Amino acid sequence: YQTPFCMLGYLQDNGSLVAPATWIDSGDLFHQGADGLWFWIGRDSHTIKVQGELISLRTVTDQLLQHQEISGVGYTTNAKGELCAFVESDTDSEGFRIELSRLLFNSLRGRRASVRIVESLPRTESGKIDYYHLNQSVAAVQAQSPTHS
């Protein structure tokens, strides 16, 4: 997209500016409606494709966070490419897990996702979920799990 709020350029050693590209690849996904208006779908890193349709994980997260017991949600994929939702909550019962699985199943239009309830999610200094460390911890657990042929 184009914006008037983009930086003026890259400062060179001699004090001159080299202009940036006119278009920015922000990772934002948009859909143009029949009326010509553009609608923001979400970030490509927070969007998955289900049955040919883009679904914002932000929307799914908002639905999950309506539960007072949930304080955060993070996502990763397993070795098979299946979605896994990490839910930060003090509540960990089979009934709660089933309820969350059903909510995800409906939100993802029939796509299954595993739910893991954790006491805390890794966070950055600013309080956002640290997906790098979340993926690293999942990879470590997968590496320790025995592989079945």
Tab-separated table of C-alpha atoms in Angstrom:
chain	number	residue	atom	x	y	z
A	1	TYR	CA	0.000	0.000	0.000
A	2	GLN	CA	0.997	3.648	-0.155
A	3	THR	CA	1.024	6.023	2.782
A	4	PRO	CA	2.086	9.606	3.476
A	5	PHE	CA	3.404	8.421	6.858
A	6	CYS	CA	6.313	6.447	5.447
A	7	MET	CA	9.863	7.536	6.287
A	8	LEU	CA	11.466	10.168	4.093
A	9	GLY	CA	14.398	7.988	3.166
A	10	TYR	CA	17.625	6.350	4.221
A	11	LEU	CA	20.225	8.753	5.620
A	12	GLN	CA	23.582	8.386	3.892
A	13	ASP	CA	27.009	9.109	5.413
A	14	ASN	CA	27.219	12.393	3.446
A	15	GLY	CA	23.887	13.589	4.889
A	16	SER	CA	21.807	12.992	1.767
A	17	LEU	CA	18.642	10.903	1.683
A	18	VAL	CA	17.929	7.958	-0.588
A	19	ALA	CA	14.187	7.739	-1.144
A	20	PRO	CA	12.464	4.502	-0.094
A	21	ALA	CA	10.256	2.509	-2.425
A	22	THR	CA	6.857	4.046	-3.110
A	23	TRP	CA	5.003	0.874	-2.116
A	24	ILE	CA	5.360	-0.880	1.224
A	25	ASP	CA	5.087	-4.645	1.701
A	26	SER	CA	3.546	-4.544	5.163
A	27	GLY	CA	2.208	-8.083	5.293
A	28	ASP	CA	-1.347	-6.738	5.496
A	29	LEU	CA	-4.002	-8.624	3.526
A	30	PHE	CA	-6.936	-6.838	1.890
A	31	HIS	CA	-10.021	-7.823	-0.081
A	32	GLN	CA	-11.664	-5.504	-2.604
A	33	GLY	CA	-15.434	-5.541	-2.470
A	34	ALA	CA	-17.752	-5.330	-5.472
A	35	ASP	CA	-18.246	-1.624	-4.690
A	36	GLY	CA	-14.491	-0.994	-5.075
A	37	LEU	CA	-13.877	-0.470	-1.366
A	38	TRP	CA	-10.951	-2.261	0.261
A	39	PHE	CA	-11.421	-4.281	3.447
A	40	TRP	CA	-8.572	-5.221	5.760
A	41	ILE	CA	-8.463	-8.961	6.499
A	42	GLY	CA	-5.428	-9.097	8.749
A	43	ARG	CA	-1.690	-9.689	8.749
A	44	ASP	CA	-0.475	-12.550	6.594
A	45	SER	CA	1.414	-13.925	9.601
A	46	HIS	CA	-1.855	-13.984	11.597
A	47	THR	CA	-4.033	-15.387	8.832
A	48	ILE	CA	-4.612	-18.958	7.714
A	49	LYS	CA	-6.413	-20.364	4.707
A	50	VAL	CA	-9.284	-22.734	5.458
A	51	GLN	CA	-11.216	-24.308	2.599
A	52	GLY	CA	-9.964	-21.586	0.262
A	53	GLU	CA	-10.982	-18.726	2.547
A	54	LEU	CA	-8.642	-16.515	4.585
A	55	ILE	CA	-9.422	-16.516	8.304
A	56	SER	CA	-7.899	-14.009	10.680
A	57	LEU	CA	-6.506	-15.657	13.789
A	58	ARG	CA	-7.148	-12.293	15.475
A	59	THR	CA	-10.884	-12.936	15.109
A	60	VAL	CA	-10.504	-16.431	16.557
A	61	THR	CA	-8.387	-15.025	19.400
A	62	ASP	CA	-11.033	-12.398	20.175
A	63	GLN	CA	-13.647	-15.153	20.463
A	64	LEU	CA	-11.443	-17.176	22.804
A	65	LEU	CA	-10.618	-14.137	24.948
A	66	GLN	CA	-14.315	-13.651	25.673
A	67	HIS	CA	-13.812	-16.408	28.256
A	68	GLN	CA	-12.777	-14.741	31.512
A	69	GLU	CA	-10.570	-17.739	32.305
A	70	ILE	CA	-8.327	-17.029	29.284
A	71	SER	CA	-5.599	-14.380	29.482
A	72	GLY	CA	-3.803	-15.055	26.197
A	73	VAL	CA	-3.734	-17.193	23.063
A	74	GLY	CA	-0.821	-18.127	20.829
A	75	TYR	CA	-0.707	-20.262	17.715
A	76	THR	CA	1.795	-22.527	16.062
A	77	THR	CA	1.658	-25.456	13.695
A	78	ASN	CA	2.826	-28.972	14.408
A	79	ALA	CA	5.034	-31.147	12.191
A	80	LYS	CA	1.973	-32.109	10.094
A	81	GLY	CA	1.076	-28.447	9.516
A	82	GLU	CA	-1.972	-28.617	11.789
A	83	LEU	CA	-2.882	-25.586	13.866
A	84	CYS	CA	-2.226	-25.743	17.598
A	85	ALA	CA	-3.711	-23.125	19.924
A	86	PHE	CA	-1.868	-22.442	23.177
A	87	VAL	CA	-4.357	-21.027	25.658
A	88	GLU	CA	-3.062	-19.205	28.728
A	89	SER	CA	-5.388	-20.073	31.598
A	90	ASP	CA	-5.456	-21.276	35.193
A	91	THR	CA	-8.478	-23.433	34.315
A	92	ASP	CA	-7.502	-26.831	32.933
A	93	SER	CA	-10.338	-29.315	32.831
A	94	GLU	CA	-11.424	-31.772	30.168
A	95	GLY	CA	-14.769	-29.951	29.795
A	96	PHE	CA	-13.047	-26.589	29.280
A	97	ARG	CA	-10.670	-28.105	26.720
A	98	ILE	CA	-13.613	-29.680	24.820
A	99	GLU	CA	-15.495	-26.362	24.841
A	100	LEU	CA	-12.461	-24.555	23.398
A	101	SER	CA	-11.926	-27.278	20.781
A	102	ARG	CA	-15.542	-26.916	19.634
A	103	LEU	CA	-15.223	-23.144	19.454
A	104	LEU	CA	-12.066	-23.471	17.335
A	105	PHE	CA	-13.688	-26.121	15.116
A	106	ASN	CA	-16.622	-23.781	14.407
A	107	SER	CA	-14.442	-20.685	13.974
A	108	LEU	CA	-12.132	-22.506	11.569
A	109	ARG	CA	-15.059	-23.798	9.485
A	110	GLY	CA	-14.577	-27.448	10.311
A	111	ARG	CA	-10.799	-27.477	10.466
A	112	ARG	CA	-9.533	-29.243	13.550
A	113	ALA	CA	-7.014	-27.629	15.840
A	114	SER	CA	-5.436	-28.981	18.976
A	115	VAL	CA	-5.745	-27.001	22.185
A	116	ARG	CA	-3.050	-26.915	24.831
A	117	ILE	CA	-3.715	-25.074	28.056
A	118	VAL	CA	-0.607	-23.502	29.568
A	119	GLU	CA	-0.033	-21.507	32.742
A	120	SER	CA	1.801	-18.775	30.850
A	121	LEU	CA	2.829	-17.918	27.304
A	122	PRO	CA	6.258	-16.479	26.503
A	123	ARG	CA	5.987	-12.705	26.158
A	124	THR	CA	8.140	-9.875	24.885
A	125	GLU	CA	9.095	-6.918	27.072
A	126	SER	CA	6.081	-5.039	25.697
A	127	GLY	CA	3.713	-7.866	26.731
A	128	LYS	CA	3.026	-9.291	23.282
A	129	ILE	CA	3.198	-13.037	22.747
A	130	ASP	CA	6.719	-14.028	21.767
A	131	TYR	CA	6.076	-16.373	18.839
A	132	TYR	CA	9.766	-17.050	18.326
A	133	HIS	CA	10.122	-18.534	21.810
A	134	LEU	CA	6.737	-20.260	21.585
A	135	ASN	CA	7.864	-22.014	18.384
A	136	GLN	CA	11.231	-22.857	19.946
A	137	SER	CA	9.590	-24.490	22.977
A	138	VAL	CA	7.215	-26.476	20.743
A	139	ALA	CA	10.143	-27.624	18.583
A	140	ALA	CA	12.010	-28.734	21.721
A	141	VAL	CA	9.023	-30.766	22.937
A	142	GLN	CA	8.576	-32.344	19.487
A	143	ALA	CA	12.276	-33.244	19.372
A	144	GLN	CA	11.960	-35.066	22.719
A	145	SER	CA	8.845	-36.993	21.647
A	146	PRO	CA	9.467	-40.457	20.235
A	147	THR	CA	8.648	-40.808	16.533
A	148	HIS	CA	6.299	-43.589	15.532
A	149	SER	CA	6.518	-45.194	12.082
